Short mmCIF file of C-alpha atoms in Angstrom, two decimals:
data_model
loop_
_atom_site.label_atom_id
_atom_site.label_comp_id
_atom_site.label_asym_id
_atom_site.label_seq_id
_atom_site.Cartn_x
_atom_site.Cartn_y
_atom_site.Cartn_z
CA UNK A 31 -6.04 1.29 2.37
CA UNK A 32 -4.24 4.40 2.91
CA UNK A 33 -4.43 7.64 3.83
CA UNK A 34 -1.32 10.53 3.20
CA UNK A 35 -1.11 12.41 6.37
CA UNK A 36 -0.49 15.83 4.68
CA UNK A 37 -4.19 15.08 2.94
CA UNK A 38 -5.96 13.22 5.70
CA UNK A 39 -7.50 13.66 8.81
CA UNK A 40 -10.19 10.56 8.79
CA UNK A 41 -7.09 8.07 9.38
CA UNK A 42 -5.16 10.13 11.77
CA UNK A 43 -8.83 10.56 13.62
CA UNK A 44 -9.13 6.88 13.56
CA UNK A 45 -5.95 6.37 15.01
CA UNK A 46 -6.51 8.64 17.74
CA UNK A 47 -9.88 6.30 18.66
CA UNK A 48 -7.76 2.95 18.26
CA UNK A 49 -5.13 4.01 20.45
CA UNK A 50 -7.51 4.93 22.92
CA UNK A 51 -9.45 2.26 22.74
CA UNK A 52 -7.32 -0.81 21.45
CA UNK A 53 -4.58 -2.67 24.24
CA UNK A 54 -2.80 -0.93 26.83
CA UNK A 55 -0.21 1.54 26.56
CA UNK A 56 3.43 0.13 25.63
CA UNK A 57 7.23 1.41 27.00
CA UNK A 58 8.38 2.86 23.98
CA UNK A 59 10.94 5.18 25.27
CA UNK A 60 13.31 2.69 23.42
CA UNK A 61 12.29 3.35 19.94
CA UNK A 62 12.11 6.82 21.01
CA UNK A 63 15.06 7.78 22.68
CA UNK A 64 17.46 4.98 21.40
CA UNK A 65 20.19 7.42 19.81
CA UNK A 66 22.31 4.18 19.54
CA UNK A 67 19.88 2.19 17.67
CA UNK A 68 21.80 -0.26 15.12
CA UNK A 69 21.10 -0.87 11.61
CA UNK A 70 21.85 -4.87 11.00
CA UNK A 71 22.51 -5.93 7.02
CA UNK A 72 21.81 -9.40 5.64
CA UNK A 73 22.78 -11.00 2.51
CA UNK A 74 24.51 -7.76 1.29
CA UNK A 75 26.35 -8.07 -2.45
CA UNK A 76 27.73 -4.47 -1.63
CA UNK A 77 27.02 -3.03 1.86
CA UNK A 78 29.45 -0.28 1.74
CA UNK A 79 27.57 1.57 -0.98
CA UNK A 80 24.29 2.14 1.29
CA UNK A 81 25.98 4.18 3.66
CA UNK A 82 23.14 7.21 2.86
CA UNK A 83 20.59 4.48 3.06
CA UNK A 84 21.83 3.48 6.81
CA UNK A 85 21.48 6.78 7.83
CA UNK A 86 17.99 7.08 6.35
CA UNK A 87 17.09 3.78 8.28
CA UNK A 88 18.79 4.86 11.75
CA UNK A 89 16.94 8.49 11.56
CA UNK A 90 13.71 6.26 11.25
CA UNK A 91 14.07 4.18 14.50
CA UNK A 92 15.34 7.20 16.35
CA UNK A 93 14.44 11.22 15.04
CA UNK A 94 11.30 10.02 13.26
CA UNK A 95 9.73 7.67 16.58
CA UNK A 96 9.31 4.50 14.59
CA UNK A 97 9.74 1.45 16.77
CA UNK A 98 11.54 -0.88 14.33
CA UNK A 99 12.13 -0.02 10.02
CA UNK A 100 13.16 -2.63 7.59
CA UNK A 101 14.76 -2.09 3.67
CA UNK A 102 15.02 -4.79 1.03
CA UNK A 103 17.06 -3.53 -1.93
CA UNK A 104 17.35 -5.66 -4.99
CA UNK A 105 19.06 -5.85 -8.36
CA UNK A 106 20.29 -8.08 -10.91
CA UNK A 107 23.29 -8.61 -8.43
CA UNK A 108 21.06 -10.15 -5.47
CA UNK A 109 19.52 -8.32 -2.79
CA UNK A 110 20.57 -6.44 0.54
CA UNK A 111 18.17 -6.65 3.65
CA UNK A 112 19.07 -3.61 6.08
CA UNK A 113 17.11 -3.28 9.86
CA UNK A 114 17.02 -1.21 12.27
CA UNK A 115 14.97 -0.84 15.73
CA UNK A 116 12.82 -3.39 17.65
CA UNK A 117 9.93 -5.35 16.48
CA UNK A 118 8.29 -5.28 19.51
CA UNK A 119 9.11 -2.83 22.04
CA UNK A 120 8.50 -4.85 24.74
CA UNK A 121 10.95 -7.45 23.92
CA UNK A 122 12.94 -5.27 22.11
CA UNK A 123 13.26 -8.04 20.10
CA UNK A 124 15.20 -6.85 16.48
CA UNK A 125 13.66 -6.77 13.28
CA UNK A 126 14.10 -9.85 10.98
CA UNK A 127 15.37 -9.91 7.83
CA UNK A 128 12.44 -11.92 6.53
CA UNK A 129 9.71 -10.10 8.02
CA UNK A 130 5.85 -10.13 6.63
CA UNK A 131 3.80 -6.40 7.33
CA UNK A 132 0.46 -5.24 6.14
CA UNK A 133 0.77 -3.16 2.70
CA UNK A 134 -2.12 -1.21 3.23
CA UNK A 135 -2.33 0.51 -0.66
CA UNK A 136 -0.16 -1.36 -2.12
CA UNK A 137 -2.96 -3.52 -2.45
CA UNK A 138 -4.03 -1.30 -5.22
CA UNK A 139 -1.12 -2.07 -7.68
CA UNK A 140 -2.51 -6.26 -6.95
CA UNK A 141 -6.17 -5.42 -7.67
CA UNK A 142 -5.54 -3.14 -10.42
CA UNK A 143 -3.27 -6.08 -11.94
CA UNK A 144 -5.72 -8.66 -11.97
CA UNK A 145 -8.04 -6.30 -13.49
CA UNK A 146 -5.89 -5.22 -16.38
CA UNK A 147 -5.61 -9.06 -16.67
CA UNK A 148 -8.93 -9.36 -17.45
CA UNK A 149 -9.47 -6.64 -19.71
CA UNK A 150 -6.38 -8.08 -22.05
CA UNK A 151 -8.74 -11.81 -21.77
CA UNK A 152 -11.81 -9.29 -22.92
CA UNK A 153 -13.65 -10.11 -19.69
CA UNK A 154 -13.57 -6.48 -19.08
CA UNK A 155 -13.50 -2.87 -20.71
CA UNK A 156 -11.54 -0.43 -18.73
CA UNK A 157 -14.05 2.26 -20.28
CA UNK A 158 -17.12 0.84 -19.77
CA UNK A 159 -19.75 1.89 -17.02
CA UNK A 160 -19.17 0.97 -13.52
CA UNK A 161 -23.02 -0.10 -14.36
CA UNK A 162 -22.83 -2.52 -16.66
CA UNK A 163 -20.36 -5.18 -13.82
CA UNK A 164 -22.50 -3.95 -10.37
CA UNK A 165 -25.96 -3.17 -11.34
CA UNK A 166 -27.53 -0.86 -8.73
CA UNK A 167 -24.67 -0.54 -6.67
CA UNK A 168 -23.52 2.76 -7.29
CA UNK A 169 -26.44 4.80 -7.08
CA UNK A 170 -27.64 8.09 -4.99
CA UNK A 171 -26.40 11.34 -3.19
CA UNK A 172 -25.43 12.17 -7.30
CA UNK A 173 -23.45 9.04 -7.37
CA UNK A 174 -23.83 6.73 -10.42
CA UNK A 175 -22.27 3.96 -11.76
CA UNK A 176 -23.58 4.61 -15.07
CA UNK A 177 -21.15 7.73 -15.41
CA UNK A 178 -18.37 6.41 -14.01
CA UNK A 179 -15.97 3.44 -15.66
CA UNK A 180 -13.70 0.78 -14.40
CA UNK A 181 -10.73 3.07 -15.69
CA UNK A 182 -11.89 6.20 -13.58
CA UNK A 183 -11.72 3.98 -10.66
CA UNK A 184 -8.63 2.51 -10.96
CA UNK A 185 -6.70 6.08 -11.77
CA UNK A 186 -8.94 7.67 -8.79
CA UNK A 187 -10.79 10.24 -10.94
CA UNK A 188 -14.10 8.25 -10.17
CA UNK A 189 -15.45 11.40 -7.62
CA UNK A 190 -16.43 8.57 -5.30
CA UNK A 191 -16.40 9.77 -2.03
CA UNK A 192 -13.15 8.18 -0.10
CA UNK A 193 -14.52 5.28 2.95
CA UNK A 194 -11.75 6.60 5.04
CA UNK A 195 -13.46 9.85 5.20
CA UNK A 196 -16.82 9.01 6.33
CA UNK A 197 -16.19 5.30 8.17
CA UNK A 198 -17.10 5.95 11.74
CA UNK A 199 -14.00 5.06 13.94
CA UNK A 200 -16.40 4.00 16.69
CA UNK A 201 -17.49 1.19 14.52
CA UNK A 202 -13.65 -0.40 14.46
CA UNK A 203 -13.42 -0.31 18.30
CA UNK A 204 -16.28 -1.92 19.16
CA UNK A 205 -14.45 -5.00 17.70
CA UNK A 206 -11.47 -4.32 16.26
CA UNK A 207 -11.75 -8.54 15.14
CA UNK A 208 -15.38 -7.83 13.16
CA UNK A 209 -15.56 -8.79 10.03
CA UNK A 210 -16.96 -5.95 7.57
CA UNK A 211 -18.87 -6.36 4.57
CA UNK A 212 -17.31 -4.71 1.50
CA UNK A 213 -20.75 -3.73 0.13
CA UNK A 214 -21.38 -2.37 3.60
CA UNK A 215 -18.39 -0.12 3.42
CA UNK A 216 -19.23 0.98 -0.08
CA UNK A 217 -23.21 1.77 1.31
CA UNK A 218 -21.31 4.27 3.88
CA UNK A 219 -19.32 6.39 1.56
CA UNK A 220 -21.91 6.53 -1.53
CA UNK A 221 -24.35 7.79 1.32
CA UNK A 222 -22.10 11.13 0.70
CA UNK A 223 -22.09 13.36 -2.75
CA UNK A 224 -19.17 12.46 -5.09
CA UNK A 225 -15.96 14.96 -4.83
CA UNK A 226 -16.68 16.00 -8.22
CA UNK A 227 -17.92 14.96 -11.49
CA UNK A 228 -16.25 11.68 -12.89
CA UNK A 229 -13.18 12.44 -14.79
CA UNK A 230 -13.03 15.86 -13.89
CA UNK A 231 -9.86 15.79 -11.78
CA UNK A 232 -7.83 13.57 -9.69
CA UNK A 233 -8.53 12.86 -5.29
CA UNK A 234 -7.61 9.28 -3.76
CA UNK A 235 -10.73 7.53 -3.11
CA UNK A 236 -10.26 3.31 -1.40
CA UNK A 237 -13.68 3.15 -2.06
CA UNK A 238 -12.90 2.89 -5.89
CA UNK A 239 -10.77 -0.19 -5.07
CA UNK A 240 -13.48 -1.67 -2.83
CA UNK A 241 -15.88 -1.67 -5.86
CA UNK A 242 -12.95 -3.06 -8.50
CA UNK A 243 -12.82 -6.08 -5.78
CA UNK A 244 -16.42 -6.66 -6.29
CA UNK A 245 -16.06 -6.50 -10.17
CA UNK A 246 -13.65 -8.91 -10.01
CA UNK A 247 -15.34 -11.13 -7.95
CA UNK A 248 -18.93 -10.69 -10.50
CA UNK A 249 -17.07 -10.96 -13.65
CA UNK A 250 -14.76 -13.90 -12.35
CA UNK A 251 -17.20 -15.60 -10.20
CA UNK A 252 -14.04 -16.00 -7.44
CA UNK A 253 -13.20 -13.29 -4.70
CA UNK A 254 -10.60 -10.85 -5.91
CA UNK A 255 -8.02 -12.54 -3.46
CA UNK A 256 -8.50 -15.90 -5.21
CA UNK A 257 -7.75 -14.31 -8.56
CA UNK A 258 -4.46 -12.26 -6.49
CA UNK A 259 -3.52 -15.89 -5.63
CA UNK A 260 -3.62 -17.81 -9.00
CA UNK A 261 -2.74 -15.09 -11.46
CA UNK A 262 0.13 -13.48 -9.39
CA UNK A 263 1.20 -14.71 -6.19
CA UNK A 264 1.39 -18.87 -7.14
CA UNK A 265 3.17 -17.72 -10.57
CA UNK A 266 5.69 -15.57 -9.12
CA UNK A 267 6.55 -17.84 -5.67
CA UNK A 268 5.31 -15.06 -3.52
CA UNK A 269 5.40 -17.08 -0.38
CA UNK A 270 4.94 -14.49 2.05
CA UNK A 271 1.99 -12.67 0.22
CA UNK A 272 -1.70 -13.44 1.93
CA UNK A 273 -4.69 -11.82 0.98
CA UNK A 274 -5.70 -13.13 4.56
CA UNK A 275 -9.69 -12.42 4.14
CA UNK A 276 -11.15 -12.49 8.18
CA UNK A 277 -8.00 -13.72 9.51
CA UNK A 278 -6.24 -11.17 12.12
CA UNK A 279 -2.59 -12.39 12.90
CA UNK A 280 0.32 -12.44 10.63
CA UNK A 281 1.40 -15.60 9.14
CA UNK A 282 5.11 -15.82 9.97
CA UNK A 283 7.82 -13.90 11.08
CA UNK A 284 6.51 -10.35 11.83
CA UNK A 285 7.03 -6.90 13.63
CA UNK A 286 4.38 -5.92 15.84
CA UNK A 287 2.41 -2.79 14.16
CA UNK A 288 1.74 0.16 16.49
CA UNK A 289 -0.29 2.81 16.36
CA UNK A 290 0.82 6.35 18.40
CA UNK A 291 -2.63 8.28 19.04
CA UNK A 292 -0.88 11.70 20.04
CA UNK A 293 1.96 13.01 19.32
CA UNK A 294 3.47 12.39 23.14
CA UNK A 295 1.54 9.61 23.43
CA UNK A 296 3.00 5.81 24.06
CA UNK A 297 2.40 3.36 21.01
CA UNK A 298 -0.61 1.06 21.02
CA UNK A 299 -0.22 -2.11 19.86
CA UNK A 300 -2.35 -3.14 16.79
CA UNK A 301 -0.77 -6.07 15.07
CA UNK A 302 -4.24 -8.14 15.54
CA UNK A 303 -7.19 -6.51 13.76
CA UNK A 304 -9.71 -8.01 10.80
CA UNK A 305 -8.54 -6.44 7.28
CA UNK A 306 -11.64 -6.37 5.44
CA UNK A 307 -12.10 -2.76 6.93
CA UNK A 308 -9.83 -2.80 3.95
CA UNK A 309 -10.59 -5.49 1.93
CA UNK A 310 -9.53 -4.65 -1.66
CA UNK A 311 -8.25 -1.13 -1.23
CA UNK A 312 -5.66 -2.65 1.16
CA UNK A 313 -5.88 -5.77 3.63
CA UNK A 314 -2.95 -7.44 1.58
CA UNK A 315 0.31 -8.96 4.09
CA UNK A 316 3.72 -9.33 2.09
CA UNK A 317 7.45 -8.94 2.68
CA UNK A 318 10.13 -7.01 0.97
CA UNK A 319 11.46 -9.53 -1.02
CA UNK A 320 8.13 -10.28 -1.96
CA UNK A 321 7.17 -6.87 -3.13
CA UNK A 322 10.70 -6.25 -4.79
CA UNK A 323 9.47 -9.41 -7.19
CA UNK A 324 6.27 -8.74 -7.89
CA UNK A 325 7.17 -4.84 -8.84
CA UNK A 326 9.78 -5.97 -11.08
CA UNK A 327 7.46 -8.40 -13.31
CA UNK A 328 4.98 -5.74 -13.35
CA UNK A 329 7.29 -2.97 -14.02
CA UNK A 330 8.82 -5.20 -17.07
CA UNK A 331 6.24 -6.26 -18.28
CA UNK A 332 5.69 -10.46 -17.17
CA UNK A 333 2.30 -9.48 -16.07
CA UNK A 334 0.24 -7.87 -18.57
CA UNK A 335 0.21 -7.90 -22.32
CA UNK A 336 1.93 -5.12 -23.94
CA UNK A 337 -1.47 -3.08 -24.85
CA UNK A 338 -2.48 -3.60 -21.14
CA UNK A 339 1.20 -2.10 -19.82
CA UNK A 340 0.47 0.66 -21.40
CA UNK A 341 -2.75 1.36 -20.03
CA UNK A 342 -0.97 0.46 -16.59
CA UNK A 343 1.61 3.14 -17.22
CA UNK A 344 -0.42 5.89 -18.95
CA UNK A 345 -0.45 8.24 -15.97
CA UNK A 346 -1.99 11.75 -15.09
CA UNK A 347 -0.94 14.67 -12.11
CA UNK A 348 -1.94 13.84 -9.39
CA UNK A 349 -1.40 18.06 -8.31
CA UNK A 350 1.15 16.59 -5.60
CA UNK A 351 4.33 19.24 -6.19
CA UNK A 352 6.59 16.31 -6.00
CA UNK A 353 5.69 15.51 -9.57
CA UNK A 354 3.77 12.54 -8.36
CA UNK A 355 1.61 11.03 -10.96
CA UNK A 356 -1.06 8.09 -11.19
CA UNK A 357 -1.59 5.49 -13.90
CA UNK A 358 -3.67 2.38 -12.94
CA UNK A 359 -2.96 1.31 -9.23
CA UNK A 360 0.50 2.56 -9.85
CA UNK A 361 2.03 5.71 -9.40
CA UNK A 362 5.60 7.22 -11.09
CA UNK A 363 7.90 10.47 -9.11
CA UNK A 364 10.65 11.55 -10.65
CA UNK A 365 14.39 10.67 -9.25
CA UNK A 366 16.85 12.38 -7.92
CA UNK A 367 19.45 10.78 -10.31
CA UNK A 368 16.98 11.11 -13.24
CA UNK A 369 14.37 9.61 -14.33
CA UNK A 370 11.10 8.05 -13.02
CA UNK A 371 10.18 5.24 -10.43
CA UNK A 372 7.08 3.23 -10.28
CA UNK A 373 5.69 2.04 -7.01
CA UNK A 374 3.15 3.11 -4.04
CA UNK A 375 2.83 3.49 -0.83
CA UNK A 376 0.86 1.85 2.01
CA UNK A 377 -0.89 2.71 5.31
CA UNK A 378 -2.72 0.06 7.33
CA UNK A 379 -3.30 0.13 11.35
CA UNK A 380 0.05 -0.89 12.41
CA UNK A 381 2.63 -0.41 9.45
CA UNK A 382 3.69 2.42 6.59
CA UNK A 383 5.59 0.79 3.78
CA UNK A 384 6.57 2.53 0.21
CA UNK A 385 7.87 0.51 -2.63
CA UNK A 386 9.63 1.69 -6.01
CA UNK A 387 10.91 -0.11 -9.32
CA UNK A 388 13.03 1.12 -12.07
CA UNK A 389 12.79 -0.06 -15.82
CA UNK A 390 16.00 -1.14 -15.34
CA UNK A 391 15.81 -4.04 -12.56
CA UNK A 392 16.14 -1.91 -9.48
CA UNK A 393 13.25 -2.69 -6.77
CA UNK A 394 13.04 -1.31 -3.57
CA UNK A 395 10.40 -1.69 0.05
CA UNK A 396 10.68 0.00 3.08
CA UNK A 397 8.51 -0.95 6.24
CA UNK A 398 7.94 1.14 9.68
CA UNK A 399 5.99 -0.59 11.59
CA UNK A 400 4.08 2.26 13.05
CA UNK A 401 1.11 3.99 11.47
CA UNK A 402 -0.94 6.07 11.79
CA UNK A 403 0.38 8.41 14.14
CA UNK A 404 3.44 9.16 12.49
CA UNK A 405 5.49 12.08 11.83
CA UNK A 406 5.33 13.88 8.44
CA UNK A 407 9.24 12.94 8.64
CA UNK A 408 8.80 9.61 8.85
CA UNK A 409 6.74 9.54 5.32
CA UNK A 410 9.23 12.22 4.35
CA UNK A 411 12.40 10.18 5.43
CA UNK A 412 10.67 6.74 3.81
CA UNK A 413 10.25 8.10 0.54
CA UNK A 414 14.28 9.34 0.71
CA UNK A 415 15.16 5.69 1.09
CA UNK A 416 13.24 4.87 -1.89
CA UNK A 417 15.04 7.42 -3.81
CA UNK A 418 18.38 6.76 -2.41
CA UNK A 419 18.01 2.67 -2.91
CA UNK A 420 16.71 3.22 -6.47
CA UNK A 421 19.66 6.01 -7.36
CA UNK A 422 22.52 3.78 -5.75
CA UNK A 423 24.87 1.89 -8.05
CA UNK A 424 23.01 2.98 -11.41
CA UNK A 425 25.23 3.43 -14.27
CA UNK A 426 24.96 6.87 -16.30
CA UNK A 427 23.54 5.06 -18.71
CA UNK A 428 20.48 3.91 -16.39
CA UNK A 429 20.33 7.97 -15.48
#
């Protein structure tokens, strides 16, 4: 479930609450201050090439704040795995190679998979009401299922009113272990008028995801994370992709996530909270090899049949001047080099991560393993490695 800082202040609120509220304060003037921090490389094919991409990496762990950053870059030559920073500033323990993060949004691209899945097996009609799967759900404050479709939610032009701006942060700290009730988090933003009149324009709204989850799980008759598991993760061999449910820790090697809740503030540590505050919109753990794979089937198609793809891929503005643009639970930029990218990006308590495929085999993740509470320049500098990874090595003919 994410939030973009430039557009958000119910995240950034939240994070202020959870870092006051959530462990004690941690010695972070490493991660801070560390103008010697290293940037490691593992199973390289070509590590002179990503000098750029090292520098990117370093100026996380050190100009930006983040405590620790991780990049997996792959191709049709193998992959490179660079680090940088600590994954737990405590320890000051370094980042491995093989690390596992929350993916916040990137959720999305999982749900909205599974969903496109079912409309190619005729289970469901991307243009039918949001009625005729949830009867009664979406109703009141001039919100109504029977206006909106399954399509309108996936591309965020639903008008739903966004969770993350009306879920009281209070709530969280009480118990930052409780389990929450996707229904219940649905009840708390459709107790708030839509943000405008369904497929009238284009604003990122998690609660559209929460109520895709719940279609899944009423058309299917299995949770939306048991449908993530058979139809994509045991295919592919994503064995370091959970859909963890109630469970807080981190299967497997991991970074500790961090929150900073001011801007000279010492990092909190979050690593152990209950997802379903995200559920469908974005409680998903995965890796970078992990992601790499699964953007590259979905990018070339192994996923979804052809008419499906193209549904996936039909995108609109999102108004973002970076020529950012939205199809369904997948977004396309422009590069640098030429050309688009497909990806997203993720915020969950703890972690920021961004993710981008070409159409020609190019995948790229990137993990800081703070959030919120970041710098502009982090998001800024995280989206540069994307760019930079994905524009590396590719032949004018790719451009």
């Amino acid at each position: 479930m994410i939030k973009h800082k430039r557009a958000t202040g119910g995240l950034l609120t939240l994070a202020v609450a959870v870092g006051v509220a959530v462990g004690a304060p941690t010695d972070d003037d490493a991660p801070r201050q560390n103008a010697a921090a290293t940037v490691t490389a593992a199973k390289s094919t070509n590590t002179a090439e990503h000098a750029r991409l090292r520098e990117l990496l370093h100026r996380l762990t050190t100009v930006d704040g983040g405590p620790g950053a991780l990049v997996e870059v792959r191709d049709r030559r193998g992959s490179t795995v660079l680090t940088s920073g600590v994954a737990d500033v405590k320890s000051h323990a370094p980042v491995r190679r093989d690390s596992r993060f929350r993916i916040g949004s990137m959720t999305k691209t999982f749900v909205a998979t599974v969903m496109l899945q079912l409309v190619g097996e005729h289970r469901v009609a991307l243009d039918a009401p949001v009625e005729r799967y949830l009867p009664g759900v979406v109703r009141g404050h001039g919100n109504d299922g029977r206006l909106i479709t399954v399509r309108q939610l996936l591309q965020h032009t639903s008008g739903v009113p966004d969770i993350l701006d009306h879920l009281p942060p209070q709530e969280i700290l009480k118990d930052p272990l409780a389990h929450h009730d996707t229904r219940d988090l649905v009840n708390i933003a459709l107790a708030h008028p839509p943000n405008f009149k369904p497929g009238t324009s284009w604003r990122y709204s998690s609660t559209g995801y929460l109520l895709a989850g719940m279609i899944i799980e009423s058309v299917t008759g299995h949770t939306y994370g048991e449908e993530i598991r058979r139809r994509i993760i045991a295919p592919l061999g994503l064995h370091g992709t959970y859909v963890p449910g109630d469970a807080s820790a981190i299967p497997g090697p991991h970074p500790r996530g961090y929150v900073r809740p001011g801007e000279d503030a010492p990092l909190r540590d979050i690593t152990a909270v209950n997802p379903t505050v995200a559920g469908a919109a974005g409680e998903m753990i995965s890796s970078g090899s992990d992601v790499n794979r699964f953007l590259d089937a979905l990018v070339r198609g192994k996923l979804l049949r052809p008419a499906q793809q193209r549904e996936l891929m039909r995108t609109r503005p999102t108004g973002n001047p970076d020529g950012r643009a939205y199809g369904l639970g997948l977004e396309s930029r422009p590069l640098p080099c030429g050309g688009l990218y497909w990806g997203h990006t993720g915020d969950f308590l703890g972690y920021e991560t961004a993710a981008g495929a070409t159409a020609d085999g190019r995948q790229v993740t990137v993990m800081v393993n703070l959030g919120p509470g970041a710098s502009d320049a982090q998001s800024d500098d995280m989206k540069a490695a994307v760019q930079t990874a994905l524009c590396e090595g590719r032949s004018p003919a790719s451009q």
